[in-house]
Amino acid sequence: KAGVTQTPRYLIKTRGQQVTLSCSPISGHRSVSWYQQTPGQGLQFLFEYFSETQRNKGNFPGRFSGRQFSNSRSEMNVSTLELGDSALYLCASMDNSYEQYFGPGTRLTVT
Amino acid sequence: SQQGEEDPQALSIQEGENATMNCSYKTSINNLQWYRQNSGRGLVHLILIRSNEREKHSGRLRVTLDTSKKSSSLLITASRAADTASYFCATDLQGGSEKLVFGKGMKLTVNP
């Protein structure tokens, strides 16, 4: 099976802009989670989607949003970008085993 | 929020030696998982241990879980240079809203 794919892999944006990141889970996986990784805060959970519904949500401002499509692909959106949003954004898909399979991440730089 | 905390934060050993990493957490869990990350890339799942399990093996990896002490350890035996990476423990909390809560990670360097 193909692994989790994320696009784009690298992105440079300017403060105030918005960005959309995409994640394609492993075929058959219905759960997709998003994480933000920064040197200062480490890995932090953003949200989880299951069957197109947000099932869990981390402690991030409303500028961070996501959605999941009927084919389980997921997107996350960050509006009004801030310098502190520069991070590696990781997506993970999960089957019934509770083990999460991570994609390679999208490296977002906000200038 | 940070739940798991790995100890030590960094470890440097020679190839062939064993590496032990510890993880402590604060609240009740459903399971605890260990992940590896190579230099800013995606995480690789290593092993999952459920709250009713005490020990689990996978190849050169051995994980223990002590729920009374809220701690876990990851042992890598006969380490290789390719084991050089950051290692994270992650907890799946009981009744938690966050899917997995990760520790800050531990950097392991295996010198050839």
PDB file of C-alpha atoms in Angstrom:
ATOM      1  CA  LYS A   1       0.000   0.000   0.000  1.00  0.00           C
ATOM      2  CA  ALA A   2       1.166   3.518  -0.661  1.00  0.00           C
ATOM      3  CA  GLY A   3       1.997   5.554   2.424  1.00  0.00           C
ATOM      4  CA  VAL A   4       0.560   8.839   3.587  1.00  0.00           C
ATOM      5  CA  THR A   5       1.297  11.630   1.155  1.00  0.00           C
ATOM      6  CA  GLN A   6       1.331  15.331   1.871  1.00  0.00           C
ATOM      7  CA  THR A   7       1.453  18.226  -0.528  1.00  0.00           C
ATOM      8  CA  PRO A   8       3.153  20.521  -0.904  1.00  0.00           C
ATOM      9  CA  ARG A   9       6.369  19.472   0.837  1.00  0.00           C
ATOM     10  CA  TYR A  10       7.664  23.008   1.237  1.00  0.00           C
ATOM     11  CA  LEU A  11       5.859  26.318   1.279  1.00  0.00           C
ATOM     12  CA  ILE A  12       6.853  29.927   1.872  1.00  0.00           C
ATOM     13  CA  LYS A  13       4.127  32.410   2.676  1.00  0.00           C
ATOM     14  CA  THR A  14       3.908  35.998   3.885  1.00  0.00           C
ATOM     15  CA  ARG A  15       2.301  37.147   7.120  1.00  0.00           C
ATOM     16  CA  GLY A  16      -1.405  37.712   6.691  1.00  0.00           C
ATOM     17  CA  GLN A  17      -1.825  35.251   3.853  1.00  0.00           C
ATOM     18  CA  GLN A  18      -3.664  31.969   4.109  1.00  0.00           C
ATOM     19  CA  VAL A  19      -2.504  28.487   3.239  1.00  0.00           C
ATOM     20  CA  THR A  20      -4.064  25.117   2.478  1.00  0.00           C
ATOM     21  CA  LEU A  21      -2.206  21.866   3.037  1.00  0.00           C
ATOM     22  CA  SER A  22      -3.323  18.512   1.715  1.00  0.00           C
ATOM     23  CA  CYS A  23      -3.035  14.979   3.027  1.00  0.00           C
ATOM     24  CA  SER A  24      -3.906  11.674   1.382  1.00  0.00           C
ATOM     25  CA  PRO A  25      -4.148   8.830   3.900  1.00  0.00           C
ATOM     26  CA  ILE A  26      -3.288   5.205   3.377  1.00  0.00           C
ATOM     27  CA  SER A  27      -5.986   3.483   1.383  1.00  0.00           C
ATOM     28  CA  GLY A  28      -8.684   2.172   3.699  1.00  0.00           C
ATOM     29  CA  HIS A  29      -7.778   4.427   6.624  1.00  0.00           C
ATOM     30  CA  ARG A  30     -10.676   6.609   7.655  1.00  0.00           C
ATOM     31  CA  SER A  31      -9.015   8.625  10.413  1.00  0.00           C
ATOM     32  CA  VAL A  32      -6.716  11.524   9.616  1.00  0.00           C
ATOM     33  CA  SER A  33      -4.968  13.615  12.261  1.00  0.00           C
ATOM     34  CA  TRP A  34      -2.913  16.769  11.902  1.00  0.00           C
ATOM     35  CA  TYR A  35       0.010  17.867  14.070  1.00  0.00           C
ATOM     36  CA  GLN A  36       2.211  20.928  14.231  1.00  0.00           C
ATOM     37  CA  GLN A  37       5.878  20.489  15.084  1.00  0.00           C
ATOM     38  CA  THR A  38       8.077  23.400  16.155  1.00  0.00           C
ATOM     39  CA  PRO A  39      11.419  23.433  17.986  1.00  0.00           C
ATOM     40  CA  GLY A  40       9.903  25.317  20.902  1.00  0.00           C
ATOM     41  CA  GLN A  41       6.579  23.546  21.420  1.00  0.00           C
ATOM     42  CA  GLY A  42       7.383  20.137  19.986  1.00  0.00           C
ATOM     43  CA  LEU A  43       4.619  18.062  18.445  1.00  0.00           C
ATOM     44  CA  GLN A  44       1.160  19.388  19.101  1.00  0.00           C
ATOM     45  CA  PHE A  45      -2.138  17.876  18.049  1.00  0.00           C
ATOM     46  CA  LEU A  46      -4.325  20.061  15.852  1.00  0.00           C
ATOM     47  CA  PHE A  47      -7.373  17.954  15.009  1.00  0.00           C
ATOM     48  CA  GLU A  48      -8.590  14.557  13.908  1.00  0.00           C
ATOM     49  CA  TYR A  49     -11.157  13.745  11.266  1.00  0.00           C
ATOM     50  CA  PHE A  50     -13.039  10.496  10.896  1.00  0.00           C
ATOM     51  CA  SER A  51     -15.570   9.861   8.152  1.00  0.00           C
ATOM     52  CA  GLU A  52     -15.682  13.566   7.237  1.00  0.00           C
ATOM     53  CA  THR A  53     -16.395  14.645  10.837  1.00  0.00           C
ATOM     54  CA  GLN A  54     -14.038  16.339  13.248  1.00  0.00           C
ATOM     55  CA  ARG A  55     -13.697  13.873  16.084  1.00  0.00           C
ATOM     56  CA  ASN A  56     -11.053  15.518  18.246  1.00  0.00           C
ATOM     57  CA  LYS A  57      -9.603  18.994  18.446  1.00  0.00           C
ATOM     58  CA  GLY A  58      -6.459  20.370  20.012  1.00  0.00           C
ATOM     59  CA  ASN A  59      -5.907  23.744  21.589  1.00  0.00           C
ATOM     60  CA  PHE A  60      -5.304  25.952  18.560  1.00  0.00           C
ATOM     61  CA  PRO A  61      -6.988  29.218  17.550  1.00  0.00           C
ATOM     62  CA  GLY A  62      -9.838  29.284  15.075  1.00  0.00           C
ATOM     63  CA  ARG A  63      -7.435  30.365  12.316  1.00  0.00           C
ATOM     64  CA  PHE A  64      -6.593  26.682  12.036  1.00  0.00           C
ATOM     65  CA  SER A  65      -9.298  24.643  10.391  1.00  0.00           C
ATOM     66  CA  GLY A  66      -9.615  21.427   8.501  1.00  0.00           C
ATOM     67  CA  ARG A  67     -11.917  19.179   6.612  1.00  0.00           C
ATOM     68  CA  GLN A  68     -12.103  15.667   5.281  1.00  0.00           C
ATOM     69  CA  PHE A  69     -13.589  14.514   2.030  1.00  0.00           C
ATOM     70  CA  SER A  70     -15.583  11.386   1.257  1.00  0.00           C
ATOM     71  CA  ASN A  71     -12.443   9.665  -0.060  1.00  0.00           C
ATOM     72  CA  SER A  72     -10.762  10.344   3.343  1.00  0.00           C
ATOM     73  CA  ARG A  73      -8.368  12.909   1.895  1.00  0.00           C
ATOM     74  CA  SER A  74      -7.990  15.824   4.249  1.00  0.00           C
ATOM     75  CA  GLU A  75      -7.017  19.458   4.024  1.00  0.00           C
ATOM     76  CA  MET A  76      -6.032  21.910   6.696  1.00  0.00           C
ATOM     77  CA  ASN A  77      -6.220  25.642   6.307  1.00  0.00           C
ATOM     78  CA  VAL A  78      -4.477  28.387   8.229  1.00  0.00           C
ATOM     79  CA  SER A  79      -5.789  31.879   7.727  1.00  0.00           C
ATOM     80  CA  THR A  80      -4.090  35.186   8.540  1.00  0.00           C
ATOM     81  CA  LEU A  81      -0.681  33.582   8.873  1.00  0.00           C
ATOM     82  CA  GLU A  82       1.633  34.676  11.685  1.00  0.00           C
ATOM     83  CA  LEU A  83       5.382  34.236  11.957  1.00  0.00           C
ATOM     84  CA  GLY A  84       4.809  31.706  14.737  1.00  0.00           C
ATOM     85  CA  ASP A  85       2.916  29.450  12.356  1.00  0.00           C
ATOM     86  CA  SER A  86       6.220  28.483  10.744  1.00  0.00           C
ATOM     87  CA  ALA A  87       6.474  24.791  11.443  1.00  0.00           C
ATOM     88  CA  LEU A  88       6.484  21.282  10.090  1.00  0.00           C
ATOM     89  CA  TYR A  89       2.873  20.167   9.663  1.00  0.00           C
ATOM     90  CA  LEU A  90       2.417  16.439   9.875  1.00  0.00           C
ATOM     91  CA  CYS A  91      -0.549  14.391   8.858  1.00  0.00           C
ATOM     92  CA  ALA A  92      -1.200  10.877  10.108  1.00  0.00           C
ATOM     93  CA  SER A  93      -3.725   8.261   9.146  1.00  0.00           C
ATOM     94  CA  MET A  94      -4.920   5.470  11.343  1.00  0.00           C
ATOM     95  CA  ASP A  95      -6.674   2.151  10.978  1.00  0.00           C
ATOM     96  CA  ASN A  96      -8.397   0.196  13.744  1.00  0.00           C
ATOM     97  CA  SER A  97      -5.101  -0.651  15.436  1.00  0.00           C
ATOM     98  CA  TYR A  98      -4.615   2.839  16.933  1.00  0.00           C
ATOM     99  CA  GLU A  99      -1.187   3.033  15.296  1.00  0.00           C
ATOM    100  CA  GLN A 100      -0.694   6.239  13.398  1.00  0.00           C
ATOM    101  CA  TYR A 101       1.142   6.343  10.080  1.00  0.00           C
ATOM    102  CA  PHE A 102       2.718   9.699   9.384  1.00  0.00           C
ATOM    103  CA  GLY A 103       3.373  11.456   6.127  1.00  0.00           C
ATOM    104  CA  PRO A 104       6.655  13.267   5.397  1.00  0.00           C
ATOM    105  CA  GLY A 105       5.205  16.613   6.426  1.00  0.00           C
ATOM    106  CA  THR A 106       4.846  20.061   4.900  1.00  0.00           C
ATOM    107  CA  ARG A 107       7.480  22.575   5.931  1.00  0.00           C
ATOM    108  CA  LEU A 108       5.753  25.968   6.140  1.00  0.00           C
ATOM    109  CA  THR A 109       7.823  29.127   6.454  1.00  0.00           C
ATOM    110  CA  VAL A 110       6.057  32.397   7.140  1.00  0.00           C
ATOM    111  CA  THR A 111       8.051  35.563   6.398  1.00  0.00           C
TER     112      THR A 111
ATOM    113  CA  SER B   1      -0.198  20.373  26.270  1.00  0.00           C
ATOM    114  CA  GLN B   2       2.754  18.105  27.025  1.00  0.00           C
ATOM    115  CA  GLN B   3       2.005  14.816  28.691  1.00  0.00           C
ATOM    116  CA  GLY B   4       4.953  12.551  28.115  1.00  0.00           C
ATOM    117  CA  GLU B   5       8.446  13.505  29.026  1.00  0.00           C
ATOM    118  CA  GLU B   6      11.405  11.562  27.694  1.00  0.00           C
ATOM    119  CA  ASP B   7      14.553  11.091  29.707  1.00  0.00           C
ATOM    120  CA  PRO B   8      17.377  11.622  28.950  1.00  0.00           C
ATOM    121  CA  GLN B   9      16.903  14.408  26.431  1.00  0.00           C
ATOM    122  CA  ALA B  10      19.986  13.294  24.534  1.00  0.00           C
ATOM    123  CA  LEU B  11      22.041  10.125  24.509  1.00  0.00           C
ATOM    124  CA  SER B  12      25.235   9.298  22.660  1.00  0.00           C
ATOM    125  CA  ILE B  13      26.463   5.697  22.516  1.00  0.00           C
ATOM    126  CA  GLN B  14      28.702   3.442  20.445  1.00  0.00           C
ATOM    127  CA  GLU B  15      27.422   0.975  17.897  1.00  0.00           C
ATOM    128  CA  GLY B  16      26.594  -2.333  19.495  1.00  0.00           C
ATOM    129  CA  GLU B  17      25.655  -0.854  22.854  1.00  0.00           C
ATOM    130  CA  ASN B  18      22.122  -0.818  24.213  1.00  0.00           C
ATOM    131  CA  ALA B  19      20.117   2.393  24.473  1.00  0.00           C
ATOM    132  CA  THR B  20      17.417   2.939  27.072  1.00  0.00           C
ATOM    133  CA  MET B  21      14.961   5.811  26.947  1.00  0.00           C
ATOM    134  CA  ASN B  22      12.382   6.556  29.590  1.00  0.00           C
ATOM    135  CA  CYS B  23       9.039   8.276  29.348  1.00  0.00           C
ATOM    136  CA  SER B  24       6.908   9.576  32.188  1.00  0.00           C
ATOM    137  CA  TYR B  25       3.342  10.762  31.860  1.00  0.00           C
ATOM    138  CA  LYS B  26       0.757  12.352  34.089  1.00  0.00           C
ATOM    139  CA  THR B  27      -2.748  11.002  33.534  1.00  0.00           C
ATOM    140  CA  SER B  28      -4.397   7.669  32.792  1.00  0.00           C
ATOM    141  CA  ILE B  29      -3.862   6.302  29.320  1.00  0.00           C
ATOM    142  CA  ASN B  30      -5.429   3.861  26.877  1.00  0.00           C
ATOM    143  CA  ASN B  31      -2.083   3.093  25.305  1.00  0.00           C
ATOM    144  CA  LEU B  32       1.428   4.465  24.926  1.00  0.00           C
ATOM    145  CA  GLN B  33       3.302   4.539  21.647  1.00  0.00           C
ATOM    146  CA  TRP B  34       6.906   5.122  20.642  1.00  0.00           C
ATOM    147  CA  TYR B  35       7.893   6.856  17.416  1.00  0.00           C
ATOM    148  CA  ARG B  36      11.149   7.619  15.655  1.00  0.00           C
ATOM    149  CA  GLN B  37      11.892  10.700  13.561  1.00  0.00           C
ATOM    150  CA  ASN B  38      14.891  11.160  11.320  1.00  0.00           C
ATOM    151  CA  SER B  39      16.055  14.758  10.946  1.00  0.00           C
ATOM    152  CA  GLY B  40      12.843  16.745  10.455  1.00  0.00           C
ATOM    153  CA  ARG B  41      11.024  14.084   8.487  1.00  0.00           C
ATOM    154  CA  GLY B  42       7.794  12.256   9.245  1.00  0.00           C
ATOM    155  CA  LEU B  43       7.466  10.034  12.261  1.00  0.00           C
ATOM    156  CA  VAL B  44       7.744   6.267  12.060  1.00  0.00           C
ATOM    157  CA  HIS B  45       5.646   4.185  14.414  1.00  0.00           C
ATOM    158  CA  LEU B  46       7.790   1.746  16.412  1.00  0.00           C
ATOM    159  CA  ILE B  47       5.590   0.032  18.941  1.00  0.00           C
ATOM    160  CA  LEU B  48       2.303   0.395  20.813  1.00  0.00           C
ATOM    161  CA  ILE B  49       1.726  -0.943  24.315  1.00  0.00           C
ATOM    162  CA  ARG B  50      -1.743  -1.007  25.811  1.00  0.00           C
ATOM    163  CA  SER B  51      -2.482   0.004  29.382  1.00  0.00           C
ATOM    164  CA  ASN B  52      -3.121  -3.621  30.391  1.00  0.00           C
ATOM    165  CA  GLU B  53       0.218  -4.809  29.001  1.00  0.00           C
ATOM    166  CA  ARG B  54       3.513  -4.710  30.882  1.00  0.00           C
ATOM    167  CA  GLU B  55       6.072  -5.589  28.247  1.00  0.00           C
ATOM    168  CA  LYS B  56       6.263  -5.868  24.488  1.00  0.00           C
ATOM    169  CA  HIS B  57       8.987  -6.840  22.028  1.00  0.00           C
ATOM    170  CA  SER B  58       9.519  -6.040  18.391  1.00  0.00           C
ATOM    171  CA  GLY B  59      12.819  -7.083  16.851  1.00  0.00           C
ATOM    172  CA  ARG B  60      15.573  -5.222  18.725  1.00  0.00           C
ATOM    173  CA  LEU B  61      13.027  -3.118  20.598  1.00  0.00           C
ATOM    174  CA  ARG B  62      11.679  -3.845  24.044  1.00  0.00           C
ATOM    175  CA  VAL B  63       9.073  -1.629  25.679  1.00  0.00           C
ATOM    176  CA  THR B  64       7.874  -1.786  29.255  1.00  0.00           C
ATOM    177  CA  LEU B  65       4.972  -0.002  30.851  1.00  0.00           C
ATOM    178  CA  ASP B  66       4.390   0.614  34.541  1.00  0.00           C
ATOM    179  CA  THR B  67       0.999   2.244  34.957  1.00  0.00           C
ATOM    180  CA  SER B  68       1.404   2.547  38.733  1.00  0.00           C
ATOM    181  CA  LYS B  69       4.476   4.740  38.193  1.00  0.00           C
ATOM    182  CA  LYS B  70       3.074   6.250  34.977  1.00  0.00           C
ATOM    183  CA  SER B  71       6.251   5.457  33.134  1.00  0.00           C
ATOM    184  CA  SER B  72       7.506   3.515  30.145  1.00  0.00           C
ATOM    185  CA  SER B  73      10.902   2.593  28.830  1.00  0.00           C
ATOM    186  CA  LEU B  74      12.174   1.810  25.351  1.00  0.00           C
ATOM    187  CA  LEU B  75      15.233  -0.384  25.048  1.00  0.00           C
ATOM    188  CA  ILE B  76      17.082  -0.678  21.749  1.00  0.00           C
ATOM    189  CA  THR B  77      19.529  -3.555  21.839  1.00  0.00           C
ATOM    190  CA  ALA B  78      22.688  -3.869  19.748  1.00  0.00           C
ATOM    191  CA  SER B  79      22.306  -0.340  18.399  1.00  0.00           C
ATOM    192  CA  ARG B  80      23.354   0.619  14.879  1.00  0.00           C
ATOM    193  CA  ALA B  81      24.359   3.926  13.345  1.00  0.00           C
ATOM    194  CA  ALA B  82      21.034   3.853  11.477  1.00  0.00           C
ATOM    195  CA  ASP B  83      19.236   4.082  14.836  1.00  0.00           C
ATOM    196  CA  THR B  84      20.440   7.673  15.132  1.00  0.00           C
ATOM    197  CA  ALA B  85      17.230   9.691  15.324  1.00  0.00           C
ATOM    198  CA  SER B  86      14.868  11.458  17.692  1.00  0.00           C
ATOM    199  CA  TYR B  87      12.544   9.229  19.672  1.00  0.00           C
ATOM    200  CA  PHE B  88       9.164  10.275  21.000  1.00  0.00           C
ATOM    201  CA  CYS B  89       6.720   8.695  23.357  1.00  0.00           C
ATOM    202  CA  ALA B  90       3.055   9.504  22.801  1.00  0.00           C
ATOM    203  CA  THR B  91       0.118   8.814  25.037  1.00  0.00           C
ATOM    204  CA  ASP B  92      -3.444   8.107  24.043  1.00  0.00           C
ATOM    205  CA  LEU B  93      -5.296   9.599  26.991  1.00  0.00           C
ATOM    206  CA  GLN B  94      -8.400   8.185  28.576  1.00  0.00           C
ATOM    207  CA  GLY B  95     -11.219  10.625  27.963  1.00  0.00           C
ATOM    208  CA  GLY B  96      -8.861  13.093  26.350  1.00  0.00           C
ATOM    209  CA  SER B  97      -9.818  15.382  23.499  1.00  0.00           C
ATOM    210  CA  GLU B  98      -6.377  15.172  21.936  1.00  0.00           C
ATOM    211  CA  LYS B  99      -5.691  12.146  19.820  1.00  0.00           C
ATOM    212  CA  LEU B 100      -2.083  11.610  20.878  1.00  0.00           C
ATOM    213  CA  VAL B 101      -0.018  13.731  23.228  1.00  0.00           C
ATOM    214  CA  PHE B 102       3.685  13.660  22.416  1.00  0.00           C
ATOM    215  CA  GLY B 103       6.687  14.274  24.596  1.00  0.00           C
ATOM    216  CA  LYS B 104       9.419  16.667  23.484  1.00  0.00           C
ATOM    217  CA  GLY B 105      11.560  13.815  22.228  1.00  0.00           C
ATOM    218  CA  MET B 106      14.979  12.403  22.888  1.00  0.00           C
ATOM    219  CA  LYS B 107      17.915  12.629  20.519  1.00  0.00           C
ATOM    220  CA  LEU B 108      19.858   9.372  20.180  1.00  0.00           C
ATOM    221  CA  THR B 109      23.225   9.383  18.460  1.00  0.00           C
ATOM    222  CA  VAL B 110      24.870   6.053  17.693  1.00  0.00           C
ATOM    223  CA  ASN B 111      28.507   6.457  16.783  1.00  0.00           C
ATOM    224  CA  PRO B 112      30.029   3.942  14.349  1.00  0.00           C
TER     225      PRO B 112
END
